[in-house]
Structures are given as structure tokens and as C-alpha cells.
Amino acid sequence: MLASVITSRAGKLLQDTGATRWTAASLLDYLNEGRRKIIIAVPERFRSRRTVTLSAGASQSVPSDCAHFFGVVRNMGADGSTAGAIIRQVDRSALDAFSSSWMGLTGSTVKEYAIEDPRQRTYLVNPAVPASPVVQVEIELSAYLAALTATSDDIAMSDEYEVPLLAWVMHRAFLEETEETAPDRAAAYLTQFKAELGL
């Protein structure tokens, strides 16, 4: 589905088909925001796997486009395409209890990982990764989509998200409006957005 499907419908509902009050760029910004909100709200629907190269050491960061980190799945070899041993999730306290110096031990096959940051932006791997050779693993995440830059861009979401996306665009548009009824209309569209996602 093209972004223009959403922006055109929004223009009609806003009685602004000439884009005089809300520009196409503004509606596109709202649409990009709506896609991000959906991925944050229901990350499991956008779950995917990706091979990543680990940094030297125990502490690792999730990719910058990661909306939700589900975990580390398995080793993928130095070439990034050879499926290897499964990687288990453990508690950090269990690793510390096993050996106080575990972060200083390196190896090219990861056995375990633990969430380091409560917001799940960083995680620890055991054994720690050496400077060489390259260690690659498969992770599971939901990732943000590349930003739409034109109404002719594909929204890269299935048609089931047309209604909630339109609701979000309308919600944001009415937040910018100064009419007396605008806050109520913005709230109504936010309620519709949440209901469409089952929130």
C-alpha cells in the first residue's frame, strides 16, 4: 500500500484535499510516527531474525533500528551463514555466581547471554568475544521501518494496518488544530487507534 492511500484519505476527512492546512509533508511525518507507534505497541507482529557481528568483550548493544529485542538465538559462524549452537538466556546473577572473572574469559562460540540493561538495549554474552576471529550470532527483534520520504513510497506494512495508521494520522492532525472540538476528535481517533491494535 502506498503512503498516498493514507494521506489522501486523511485529506478528505480533514476537508483539506488541497493540502492548505496540513501539508503532504506533515501528513507523511504523522504516518511515519504512526508506523513507529504500531511497532512499539505490538512488536511481536513484526518479529524477525538478523545475523549481527558481535563487538569484542562481553557487553553488546542491540542494533540502532531495534524497537524491541527478543533475544539471542544461535551462533552463526565467522561467515554469518553457518548455523551453530543455540544460545541460552540466563540471569546475570547466575553468571556472576558461577565465576567472578567470567567477563575476562573469551571464546569464539557464545554459550549464554543475559540482559544487561532493563530497557533491553544492551546484553552480555558468555564467553566474552575476542578481538579475533569475528563472532556472529542470530538475534530476534522487531525493527523500525525506514522512514517514508514521499507519498509514492510503499508503507511496508500489510493492509490490516490501514485503519490504525489513518486513525493515528487523524489524531496527530487534530492535535495541531485550534478548533474547540479538536481535542475531543484527537482523543477519539487515539481511542480508535488503540482499539484497532487490540490495546
XYZ file of C-alpha atoms in Angstrom:
199
model
C 0.000 0.000 0.000
C 1.306 3.436 -0.904
C 1.577 6.219 1.651
C -0.701 8.295 -0.598
C -3.609 5.965 0.236
C -3.439 7.101 3.868
C -2.583 10.746 3.238
C -5.342 11.136 0.609
C -7.966 9.636 2.910
C -6.778 11.873 5.720
C -7.012 14.929 3.471
C -10.627 14.103 2.640
C -11.577 13.522 6.281
C -9.890 16.765 7.242
C -11.671 18.560 4.381
C -8.262 19.703 3.225
C -7.753 17.913 -0.103
C -5.764 20.915 -1.348
C -3.244 20.429 1.493
C -3.523 24.049 2.591
C -3.873 23.449 6.343
C -1.972 20.164 6.581
C 0.807 19.747 4.043
C 1.669 16.415 2.472
C 4.961 16.554 4.375
C 3.118 16.954 7.700
C 0.800 14.029 6.992
C 3.805 11.945 5.954
C 5.513 12.791 9.255
C 2.398 11.645 11.142
C 2.337 8.453 9.080
C 5.975 7.693 9.885
C 5.209 8.319 13.544
C 2.196 6.001 13.356
C 4.257 3.156 11.900
C 6.761 3.504 14.740
C 3.963 3.570 17.334
C 2.462 0.379 15.917
C 5.788 -1.474 16.001
C 6.347 -0.352 19.597
C 2.799 -1.300 20.611
C 2.712 -4.775 19.011
C 6.367 -5.754 18.442
C 5.607 -9.474 18.266
C 3.772 -8.913 14.960
C 6.992 -7.601 13.434
C 9.373 -10.199 14.861
C 12.287 -11.095 12.597
C 15.742 -12.630 12.807
C 19.013 -10.977 11.870
C 22.658 -12.009 11.914
C 24.892 -9.497 13.700
C 28.621 -9.236 14.305
C 29.460 -9.001 17.996
C 31.862 -6.448 19.437
C 34.947 -7.515 21.360
C 34.134 -8.067 25.035
C 31.086 -9.265 26.944
C 28.797 -6.236 26.592
C 26.844 -5.939 23.354
C 24.373 -3.372 22.026
C 21.218 -4.057 20.054
C 21.058 -2.574 16.517
C 20.119 1.102 16.376
C 16.897 0.350 14.469
C 15.728 -2.161 17.083
C 12.294 -1.375 18.520
C 12.154 -4.484 20.712
C 14.847 -7.050 21.444
C 13.526 -10.578 21.918
C 16.862 -12.264 22.446
C 19.893 -14.058 21.022
C 19.071 -17.265 19.152
C 22.190 -19.089 17.985
C 25.765 -18.857 16.775
C 26.206 -18.194 13.059
C 29.910 -18.821 12.497
C 32.520 -16.348 11.309
C 30.896 -16.289 7.854
C 27.500 -15.325 9.289
C 25.687 -18.108 7.440
C 26.714 -21.304 9.224
C 24.036 -22.123 11.808
C 25.653 -23.219 15.037
C 24.802 -23.992 18.643
C 21.759 -22.484 20.334
C 22.481 -19.718 22.865
C 20.654 -19.899 26.211
C 19.356 -16.919 28.156
C 20.473 -16.813 31.790
C 20.329 -14.326 34.638
C 23.330 -12.076 35.107
C 23.456 -13.136 38.754
C 23.921 -16.764 37.695
C 26.941 -15.857 35.584
C 28.443 -13.805 38.414
C 27.852 -16.615 40.904
C 29.485 -19.171 38.619
C 32.694 -17.162 38.238
C 33.553 -13.637 39.310
C 36.010 -13.363 36.400
C 33.764 -14.754 33.630
C 33.892 -11.489 31.632
C 37.625 -11.954 31.182
C 37.246 -15.343 29.523
C 36.887 -15.224 25.735
C 35.750 -17.710 23.127
C 34.501 -17.782 19.561
C 31.304 -19.724 20.375
C 28.743 -17.974 22.562
C 27.038 -20.271 25.063
C 24.821 -17.891 27.056
C 23.529 -14.358 27.144
C 21.985 -12.162 29.809
C 20.101 -8.878 29.588
C 22.371 -6.147 30.945
C 20.096 -3.105 30.659
C 16.495 -3.277 31.964
C 15.346 -1.420 28.844
C 16.989 -4.230 26.842
C 19.294 -2.001 24.821
C 22.385 -3.951 25.881
C 23.112 -7.579 26.677
C 26.054 -9.668 27.863
C 27.464 -12.752 26.169
C 29.397 -15.613 27.712
C 32.131 -16.260 26.904
C 33.182 -12.717 26.030
C 34.065 -12.106 22.391
C 37.766 -11.979 21.435
C 39.170 -9.272 19.173
C 39.717 -12.006 16.589
C 38.211 -14.061 14.985
C 34.880 -12.463 14.063
C 31.934 -13.832 16.035
C 28.449 -13.606 14.548
C 25.141 -14.594 16.120
C 21.493 -14.568 15.142
C 19.220 -12.311 17.170
C 15.458 -11.915 17.224
C 13.994 -8.418 17.177
C 11.343 -6.136 15.803
C 12.909 -3.293 13.854
C 11.705 0.158 12.883
C 10.967 0.624 9.203
C 12.918 3.057 7.046
C 11.224 6.453 7.060
C 8.864 7.300 4.217
C 10.138 10.273 2.235
C 7.385 10.603 -0.386
C 3.699 9.760 -0.657
C 4.615 7.415 -3.525
C 6.573 5.198 -1.078
C 5.178 1.840 -0.021
C 4.330 1.847 3.702
C 5.873 -1.656 4.054
C 3.035 -2.831 6.292
C 0.148 -5.127 5.442
C -3.277 -3.720 4.589
C -4.581 -4.622 8.059
C -2.756 -1.541 9.384
C -4.509 0.924 7.068
C -7.227 1.832 9.581
C -4.976 2.264 12.643
C -2.485 4.276 10.584
C -5.246 6.554 9.332
C -6.527 6.914 12.899
C -3.057 7.946 14.081
C -2.647 10.491 11.277
C -6.047 11.979 12.130
C -5.205 12.012 15.850
C -1.996 13.940 15.205
C -3.662 16.314 12.767
C -6.340 17.282 15.283
C -3.691 17.804 17.960
C -2.407 20.604 15.730
C -5.879 22.127 15.310
C -7.164 25.020 17.428
C -10.904 24.491 16.993
C -12.912 23.899 20.168
C -13.812 20.321 19.210
C -10.279 19.386 18.097
C -9.097 17.865 21.423
C -12.141 15.578 21.605
C -11.699 14.486 18.000
C -7.993 13.840 18.576
C -8.836 11.717 21.621
C -11.484 9.778 19.680
C -9.013 8.894 16.941
C -6.417 7.842 19.532
C -9.019 5.532 21.072
C -9.728 4.062 17.627
C -6.011 3.570 17.007
C -5.632 1.603 20.231
C -8.800 -0.423 19.640
C -7.685 -1.442 16.138
C -4.461 -2.823 17.596
C -6.274 -4.620 20.408
C -4.669 -2.482 23.090
